[in-house]
Short mmCIF file of C-alpha atoms and ligand atoms in Angstrom, two decimals:
data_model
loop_
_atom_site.label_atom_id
_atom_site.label_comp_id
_atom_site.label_asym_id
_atom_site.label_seq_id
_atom_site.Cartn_x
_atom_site.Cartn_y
_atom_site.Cartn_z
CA UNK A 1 14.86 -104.79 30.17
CA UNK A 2 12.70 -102.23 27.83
CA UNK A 3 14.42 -99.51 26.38
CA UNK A 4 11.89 -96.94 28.71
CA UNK A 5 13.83 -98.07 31.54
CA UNK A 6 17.40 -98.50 30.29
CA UNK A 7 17.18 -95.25 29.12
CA UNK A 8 16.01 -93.92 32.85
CA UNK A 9 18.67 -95.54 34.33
CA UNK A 10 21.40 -94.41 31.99
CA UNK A 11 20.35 -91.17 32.67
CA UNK A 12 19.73 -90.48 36.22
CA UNK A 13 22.15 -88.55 38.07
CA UNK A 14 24.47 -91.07 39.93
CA UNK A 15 27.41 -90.95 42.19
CA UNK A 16 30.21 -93.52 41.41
CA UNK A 17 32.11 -94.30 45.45
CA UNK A 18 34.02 -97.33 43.86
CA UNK A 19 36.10 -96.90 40.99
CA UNK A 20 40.10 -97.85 41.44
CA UNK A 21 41.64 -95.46 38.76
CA UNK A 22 44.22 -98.03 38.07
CA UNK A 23 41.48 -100.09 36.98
CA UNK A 24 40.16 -97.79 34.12
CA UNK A 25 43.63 -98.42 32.04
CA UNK A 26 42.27 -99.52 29.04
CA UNK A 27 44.72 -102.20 26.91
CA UNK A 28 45.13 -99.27 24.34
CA UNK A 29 46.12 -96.65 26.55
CA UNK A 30 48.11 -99.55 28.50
CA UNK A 31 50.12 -99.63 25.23
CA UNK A 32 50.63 -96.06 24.29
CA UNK A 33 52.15 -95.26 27.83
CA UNK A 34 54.57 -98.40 27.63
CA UNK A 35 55.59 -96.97 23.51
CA UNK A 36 55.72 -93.13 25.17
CA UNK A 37 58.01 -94.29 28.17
CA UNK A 38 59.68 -97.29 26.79
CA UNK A 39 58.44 -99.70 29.13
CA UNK A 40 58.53 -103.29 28.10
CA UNK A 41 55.27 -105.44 28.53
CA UNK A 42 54.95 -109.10 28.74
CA UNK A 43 52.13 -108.91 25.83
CA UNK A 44 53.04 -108.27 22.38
CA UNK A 45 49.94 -106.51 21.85
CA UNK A 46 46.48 -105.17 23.02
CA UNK A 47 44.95 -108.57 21.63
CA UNK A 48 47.40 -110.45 23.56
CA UNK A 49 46.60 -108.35 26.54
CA UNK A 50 42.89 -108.87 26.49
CA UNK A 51 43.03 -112.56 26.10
CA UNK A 52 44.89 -112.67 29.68
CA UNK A 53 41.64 -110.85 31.13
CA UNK A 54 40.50 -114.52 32.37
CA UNK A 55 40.40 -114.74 36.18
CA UNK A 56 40.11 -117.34 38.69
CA UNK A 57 39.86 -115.01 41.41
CA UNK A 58 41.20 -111.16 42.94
CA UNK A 59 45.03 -112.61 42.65
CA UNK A 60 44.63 -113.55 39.39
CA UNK A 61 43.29 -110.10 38.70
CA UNK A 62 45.69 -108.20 40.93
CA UNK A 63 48.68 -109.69 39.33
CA UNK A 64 47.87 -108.80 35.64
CA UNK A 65 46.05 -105.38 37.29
CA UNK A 66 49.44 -104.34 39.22
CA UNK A 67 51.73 -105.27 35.70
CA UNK A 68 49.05 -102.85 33.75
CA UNK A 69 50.10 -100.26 35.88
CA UNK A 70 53.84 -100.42 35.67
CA UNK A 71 53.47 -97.92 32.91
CA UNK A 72 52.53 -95.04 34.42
CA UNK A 73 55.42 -92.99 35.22
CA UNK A 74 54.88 -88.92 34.73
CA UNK A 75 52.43 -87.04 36.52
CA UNK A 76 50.82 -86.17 32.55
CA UNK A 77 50.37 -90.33 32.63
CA UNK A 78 48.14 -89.95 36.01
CA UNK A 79 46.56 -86.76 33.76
CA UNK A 80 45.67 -89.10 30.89
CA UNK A 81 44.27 -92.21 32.31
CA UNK A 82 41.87 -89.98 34.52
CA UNK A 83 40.46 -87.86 31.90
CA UNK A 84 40.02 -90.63 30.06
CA UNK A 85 37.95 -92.29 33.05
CA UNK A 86 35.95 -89.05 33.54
CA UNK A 87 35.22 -88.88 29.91
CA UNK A 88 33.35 -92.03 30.29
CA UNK A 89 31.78 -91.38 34.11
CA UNK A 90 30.16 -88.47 32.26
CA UNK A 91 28.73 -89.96 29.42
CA UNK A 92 27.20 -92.30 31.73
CA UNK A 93 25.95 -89.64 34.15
CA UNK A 94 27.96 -89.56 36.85
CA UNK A 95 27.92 -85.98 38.39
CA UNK A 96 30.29 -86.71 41.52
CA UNK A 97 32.69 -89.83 42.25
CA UNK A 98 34.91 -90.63 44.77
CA UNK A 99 38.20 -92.14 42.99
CA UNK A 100 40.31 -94.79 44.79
CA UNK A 101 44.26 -94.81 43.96
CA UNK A 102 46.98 -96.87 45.35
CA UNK A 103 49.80 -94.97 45.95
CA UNK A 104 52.61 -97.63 47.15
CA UNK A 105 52.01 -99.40 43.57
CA UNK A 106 53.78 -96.54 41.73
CA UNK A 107 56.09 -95.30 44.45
CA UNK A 108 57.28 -98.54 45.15
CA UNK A 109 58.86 -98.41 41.21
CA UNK A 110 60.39 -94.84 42.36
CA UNK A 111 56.99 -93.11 40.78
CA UNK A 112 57.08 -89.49 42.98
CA UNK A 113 53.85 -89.24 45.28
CA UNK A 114 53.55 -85.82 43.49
CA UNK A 115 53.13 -86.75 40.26
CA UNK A 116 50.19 -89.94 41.57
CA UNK A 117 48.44 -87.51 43.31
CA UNK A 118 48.59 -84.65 40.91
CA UNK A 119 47.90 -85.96 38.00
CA UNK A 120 44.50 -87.86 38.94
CA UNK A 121 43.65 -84.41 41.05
CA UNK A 122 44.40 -82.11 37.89
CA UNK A 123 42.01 -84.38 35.84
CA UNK A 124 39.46 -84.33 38.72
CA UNK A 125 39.37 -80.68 38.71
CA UNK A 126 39.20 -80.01 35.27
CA UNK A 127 36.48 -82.65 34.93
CA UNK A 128 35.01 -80.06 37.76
CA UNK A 129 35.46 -77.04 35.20
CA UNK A 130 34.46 -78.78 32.21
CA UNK A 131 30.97 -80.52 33.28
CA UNK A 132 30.77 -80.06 37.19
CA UNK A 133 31.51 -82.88 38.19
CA UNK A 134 32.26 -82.86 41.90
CA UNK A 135 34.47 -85.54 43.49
CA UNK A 136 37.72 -86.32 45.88
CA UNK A 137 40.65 -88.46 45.90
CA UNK A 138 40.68 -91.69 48.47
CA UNK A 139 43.89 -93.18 49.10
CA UNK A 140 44.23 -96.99 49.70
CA UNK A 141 46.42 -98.86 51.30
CA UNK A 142 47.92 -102.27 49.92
CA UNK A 143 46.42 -104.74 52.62
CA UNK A 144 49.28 -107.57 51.20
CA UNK A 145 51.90 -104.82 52.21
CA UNK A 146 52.88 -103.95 56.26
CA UNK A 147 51.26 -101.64 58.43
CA UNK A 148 54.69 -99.88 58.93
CA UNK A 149 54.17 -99.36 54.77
CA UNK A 150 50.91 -97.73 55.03
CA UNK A 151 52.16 -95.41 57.33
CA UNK A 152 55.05 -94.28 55.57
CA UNK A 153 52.56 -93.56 52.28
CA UNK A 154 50.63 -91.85 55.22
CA UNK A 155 53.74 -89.80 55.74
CA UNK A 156 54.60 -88.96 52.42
CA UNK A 157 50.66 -88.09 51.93
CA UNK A 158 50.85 -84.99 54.60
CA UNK A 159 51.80 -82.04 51.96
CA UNK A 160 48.77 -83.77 49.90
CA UNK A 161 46.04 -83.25 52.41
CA UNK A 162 43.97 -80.94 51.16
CA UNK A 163 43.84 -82.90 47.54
CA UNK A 164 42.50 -86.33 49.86
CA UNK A 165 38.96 -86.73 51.31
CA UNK A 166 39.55 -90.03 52.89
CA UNK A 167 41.60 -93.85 52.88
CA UNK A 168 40.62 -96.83 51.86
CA UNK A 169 42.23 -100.57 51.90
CA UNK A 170 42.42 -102.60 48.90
CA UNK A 171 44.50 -105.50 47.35
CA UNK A 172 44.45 -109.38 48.16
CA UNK A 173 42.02 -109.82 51.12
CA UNK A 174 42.70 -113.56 52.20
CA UNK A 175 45.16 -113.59 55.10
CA UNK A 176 44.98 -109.93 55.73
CA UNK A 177 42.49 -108.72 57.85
CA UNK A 178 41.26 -105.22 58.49
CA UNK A 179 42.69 -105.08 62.19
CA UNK A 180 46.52 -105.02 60.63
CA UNK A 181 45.71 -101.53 59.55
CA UNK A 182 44.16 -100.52 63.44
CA UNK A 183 46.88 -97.83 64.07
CA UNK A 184 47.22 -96.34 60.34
CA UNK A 185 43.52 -96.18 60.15
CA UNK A 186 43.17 -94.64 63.96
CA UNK A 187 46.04 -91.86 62.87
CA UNK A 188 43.73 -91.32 59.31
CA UNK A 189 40.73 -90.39 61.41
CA UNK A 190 42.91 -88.38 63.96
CA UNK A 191 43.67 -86.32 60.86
CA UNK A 192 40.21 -85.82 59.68
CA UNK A 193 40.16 -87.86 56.47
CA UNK A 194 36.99 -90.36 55.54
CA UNK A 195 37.44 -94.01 56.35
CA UNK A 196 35.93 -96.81 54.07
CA UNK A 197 37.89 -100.65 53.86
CA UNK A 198 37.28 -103.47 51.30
CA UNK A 199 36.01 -106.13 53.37
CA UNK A 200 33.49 -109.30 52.62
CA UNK A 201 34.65 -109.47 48.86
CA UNK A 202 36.38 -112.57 49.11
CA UNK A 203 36.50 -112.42 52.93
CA UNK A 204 34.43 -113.78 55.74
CA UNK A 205 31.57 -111.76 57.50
CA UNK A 206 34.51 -111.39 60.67
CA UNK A 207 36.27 -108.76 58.84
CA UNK A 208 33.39 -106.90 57.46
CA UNK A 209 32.83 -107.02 61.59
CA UNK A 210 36.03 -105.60 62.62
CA UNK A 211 36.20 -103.21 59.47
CA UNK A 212 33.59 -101.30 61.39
CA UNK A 213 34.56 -101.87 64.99
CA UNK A 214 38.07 -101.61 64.62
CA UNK A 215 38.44 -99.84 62.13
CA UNK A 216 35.86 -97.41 62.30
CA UNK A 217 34.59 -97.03 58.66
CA UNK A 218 31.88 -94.81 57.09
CA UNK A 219 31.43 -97.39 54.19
CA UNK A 220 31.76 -101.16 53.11
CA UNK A 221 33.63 -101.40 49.56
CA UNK A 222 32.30 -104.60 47.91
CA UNK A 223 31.02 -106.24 51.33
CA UNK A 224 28.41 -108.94 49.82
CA UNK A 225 29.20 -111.89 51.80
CA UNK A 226 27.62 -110.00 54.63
CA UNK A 227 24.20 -112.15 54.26
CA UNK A 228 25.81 -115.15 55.05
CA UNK A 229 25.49 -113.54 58.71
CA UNK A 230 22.26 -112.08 59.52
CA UNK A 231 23.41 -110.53 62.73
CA UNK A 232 25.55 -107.87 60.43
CA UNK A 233 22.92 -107.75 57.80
CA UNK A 234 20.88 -106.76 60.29
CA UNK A 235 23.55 -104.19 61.69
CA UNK A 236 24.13 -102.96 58.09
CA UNK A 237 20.31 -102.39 57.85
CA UNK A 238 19.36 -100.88 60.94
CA UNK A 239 22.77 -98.30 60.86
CA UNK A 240 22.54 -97.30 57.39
CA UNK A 241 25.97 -98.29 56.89
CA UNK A 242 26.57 -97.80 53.06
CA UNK A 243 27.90 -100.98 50.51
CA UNK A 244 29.61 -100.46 47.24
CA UNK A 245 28.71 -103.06 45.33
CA UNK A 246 30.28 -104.15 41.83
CA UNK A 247 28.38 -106.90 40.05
CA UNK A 248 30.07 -107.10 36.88
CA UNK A 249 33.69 -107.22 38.96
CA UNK A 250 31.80 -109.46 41.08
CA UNK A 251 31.36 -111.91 38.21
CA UNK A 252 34.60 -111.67 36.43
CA UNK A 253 36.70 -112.74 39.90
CA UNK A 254 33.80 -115.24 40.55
CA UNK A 255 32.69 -113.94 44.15
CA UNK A 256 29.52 -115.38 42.32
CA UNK A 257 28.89 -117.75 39.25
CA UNK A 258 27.06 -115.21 36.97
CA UNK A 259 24.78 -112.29 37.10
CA UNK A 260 22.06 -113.94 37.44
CA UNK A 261 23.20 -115.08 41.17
CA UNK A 262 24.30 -111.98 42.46
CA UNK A 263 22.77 -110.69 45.52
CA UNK A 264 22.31 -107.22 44.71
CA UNK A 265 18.40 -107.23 44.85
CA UNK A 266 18.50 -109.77 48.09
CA UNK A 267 20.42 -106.35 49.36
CA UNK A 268 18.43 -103.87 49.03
CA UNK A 269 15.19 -105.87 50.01
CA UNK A 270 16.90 -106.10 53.20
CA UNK A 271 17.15 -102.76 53.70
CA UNK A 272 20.83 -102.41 53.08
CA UNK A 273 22.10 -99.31 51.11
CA UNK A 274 23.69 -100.85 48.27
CA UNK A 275 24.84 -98.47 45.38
CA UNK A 276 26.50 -100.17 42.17
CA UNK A 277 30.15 -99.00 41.00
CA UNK A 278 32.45 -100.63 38.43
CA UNK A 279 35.19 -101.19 40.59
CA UNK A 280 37.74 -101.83 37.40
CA UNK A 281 35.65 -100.99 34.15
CA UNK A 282 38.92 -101.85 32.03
CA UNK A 283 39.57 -105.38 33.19
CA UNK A 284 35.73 -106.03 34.09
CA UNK A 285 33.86 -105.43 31.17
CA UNK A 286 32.53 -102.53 31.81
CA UNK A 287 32.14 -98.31 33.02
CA UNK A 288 28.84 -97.69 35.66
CA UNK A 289 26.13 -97.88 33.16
CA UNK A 290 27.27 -101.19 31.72
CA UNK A 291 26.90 -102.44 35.60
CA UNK A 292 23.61 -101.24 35.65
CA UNK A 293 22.08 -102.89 32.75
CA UNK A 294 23.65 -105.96 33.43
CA UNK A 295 22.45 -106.25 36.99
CA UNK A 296 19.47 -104.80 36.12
CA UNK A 297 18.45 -107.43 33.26
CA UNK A 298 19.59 -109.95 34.78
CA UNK A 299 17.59 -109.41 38.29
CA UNK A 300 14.46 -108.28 36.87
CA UNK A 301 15.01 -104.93 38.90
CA UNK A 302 12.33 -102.35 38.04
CA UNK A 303 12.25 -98.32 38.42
CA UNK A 304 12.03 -98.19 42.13
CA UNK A 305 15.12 -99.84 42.42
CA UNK A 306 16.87 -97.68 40.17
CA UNK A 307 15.34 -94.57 42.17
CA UNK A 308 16.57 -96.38 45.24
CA UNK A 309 20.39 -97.14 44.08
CA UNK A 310 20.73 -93.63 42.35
CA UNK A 311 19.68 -91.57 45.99
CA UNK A 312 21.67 -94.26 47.86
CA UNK A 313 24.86 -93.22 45.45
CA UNK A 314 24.58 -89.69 46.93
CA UNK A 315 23.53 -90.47 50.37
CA UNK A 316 26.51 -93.00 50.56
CA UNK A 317 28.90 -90.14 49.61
CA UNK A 318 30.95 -87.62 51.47
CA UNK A 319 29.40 -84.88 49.39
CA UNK A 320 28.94 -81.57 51.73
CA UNK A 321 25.44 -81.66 52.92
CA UNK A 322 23.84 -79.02 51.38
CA UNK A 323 25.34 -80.57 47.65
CA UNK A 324 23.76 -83.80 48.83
CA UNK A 325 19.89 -82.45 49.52
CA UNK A 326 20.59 -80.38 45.84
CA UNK A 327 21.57 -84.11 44.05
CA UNK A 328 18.64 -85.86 45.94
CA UNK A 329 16.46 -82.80 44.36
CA UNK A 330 17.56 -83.58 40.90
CA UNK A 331 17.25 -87.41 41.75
CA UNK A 332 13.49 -86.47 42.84
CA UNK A 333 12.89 -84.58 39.35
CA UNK A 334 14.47 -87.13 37.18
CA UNK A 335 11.94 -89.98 38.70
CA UNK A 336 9.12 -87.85 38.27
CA UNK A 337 9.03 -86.59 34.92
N1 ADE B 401 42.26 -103.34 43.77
C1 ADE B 401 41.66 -103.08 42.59
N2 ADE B 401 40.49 -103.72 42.51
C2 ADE B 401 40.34 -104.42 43.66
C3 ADE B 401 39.34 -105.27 44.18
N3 ADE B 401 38.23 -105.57 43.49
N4 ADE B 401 39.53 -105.81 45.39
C4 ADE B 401 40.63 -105.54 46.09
N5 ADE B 401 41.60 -104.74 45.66
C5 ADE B 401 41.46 -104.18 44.45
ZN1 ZN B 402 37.63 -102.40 44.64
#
């Protein structure tokens, strides 16, 4: 990759739609929060912690991901580990994102909804103030958890409203397919909020299928194993249904051997609109820009791609309208300087 186009992808104005904030702990700040509230960790130290960032596949991850975040436990520990994301979303040009965070991970250790959802929105808003970045708050679900769980989050969620744009549904995917969340999700759209579902990660095609049918989503988090079944590549194409894809997270839980293999190009030649997230940057390897290059490299993409992924990023978000055709604008001008 020449250094002409690395540096017009690292700058173009992008939208980041998948980005768990539990996922941007870093080891260090991992090990502040447990010294500042006294939690104990199973690793002596941030080496130690690193070293266990070897994955077979998402349990492996989630297990070691869910321990991470036993140490957030004030609303100022939300605060920190989102500013600290947004810190690095800007330096890599992100002007809006769209922040996944899973609720029923920290109240299920007594964590107040309050402080969750506070925290992460004070950050979000200051990041606002600070650089304009624009963004909203989507709150997942735990698919390993019940139905009757996700609707008591739901529940507890209802004084929050106005800080949420949407729901999402994350966590281990085998065995727990999107039509156990059919009554939470038809409530969530009752109520206005933005649908989207992990599906086709480590999943079959069938529940990137009844992610849309039954559950009625706007967009497809990670859904790659969709062109195993050309029928629903061929839905995905012809309805402009949106796909967050995350290579480098992609690699690391093995979804596919190495870079080199991922289908990310094979995507968007089909006429699919792929954009490219981190997903986890902290346990991955990596923030937006590092998911870029890699893919980028790797695939022998070129600049038409990166126009392609960078409008798809803002067309694939639930950015008002009139803030979308203003971002596709500045899109437009970066390409053609
Ligand atoms: N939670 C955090 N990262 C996730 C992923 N890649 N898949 C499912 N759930 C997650
Ligand atoms: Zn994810």
């Amino acid at each position: 990759m020449d250094q002409q186009l690395r540096d017009l992808v690292c700058g173009m104005p992008k939208a980041e739609l998948h980005i768990h904030i539990e996922g941007s702990l870093e080891p260090e700040l991992i090990f502040d929060l447990a010294r500042r509230n006294g939690v104990a960790l199973s690793w002596p130290d941030v080496e130690a912690l690193r070293q266990a960032y070897s994955f077979t596949d998402l349990q492996s991850f989630l297990d070691i991901y869910y321990a991470g975040a036993s140490v957030l436990l004030t609303q100022q520990d939300f605060y920190d580990m989102t500013w600290a994301y947004l810190e690095r979303a800007h330096a890599d040009n992100v002007h809006h994102v769209e922040i996944f965070f899973d609720p029923q991970t920290h109240t299920g250790r007594g964590v107040p909804f309050a402080a969750v959802i506070d925290g992460i929105h004070g950050a979000l808003a200051d990041a606002g103030t600070r650089w304009g970045i624009s963004g909203g708050l989507i709150m997942c679900f735990l698919r390993h958890l019940s139905e009757e769980d996700a609707m008591a989050t739901l529940q507890q969620a209802l004084p929050h409203l106005e800080k949420i744009i949407g729901v999402g549904l994350d966590s281990s995917e085998h065995g727990h397919p999107p039509e156990k969340f059919t009554a939470a999700f038809a409530r969530c759209r009752e109520l206005g909020l933005h649908l989207v579902a992990h599906a086709g990660e480590e999943g079959p095609p069938a529940y990137i299928w009844s992610a849309l049918d039954v559950l009625q989503v706007e967009r497809i988090d990670h859904g790659v194993r969709c062109l195993e079944d050309p029928a629903l590549a061929e839905r995905l194409a012809s309805s402009g249904m949106a796909l967050t894809v995350c290579p480098l997270s992609n690699v690391k839980l093995r979804v596919f051997n190495e870079i080199g293999d991922h289908n990310l190009a094979q995507l968007l030649d089909a006429g699919i609109a792929a954009t490219v997230n981190s997903d986890d940057p902290a346990y991955f390897g990596g923030y937006i820009n590092d998911n870029f290059i890699a893919v980028f490299k790797a695939l022998g993409m070129d600049r038409e791609h990166a126009k392609t992924l960078a409008r798809n990023s803002f067309n694939a978000s639930f950015m008002p309208e009139h803030q979308k055709q203003a971002k596709l604008a500045e899109v437009e001008a970066w390409f053609s300087r």
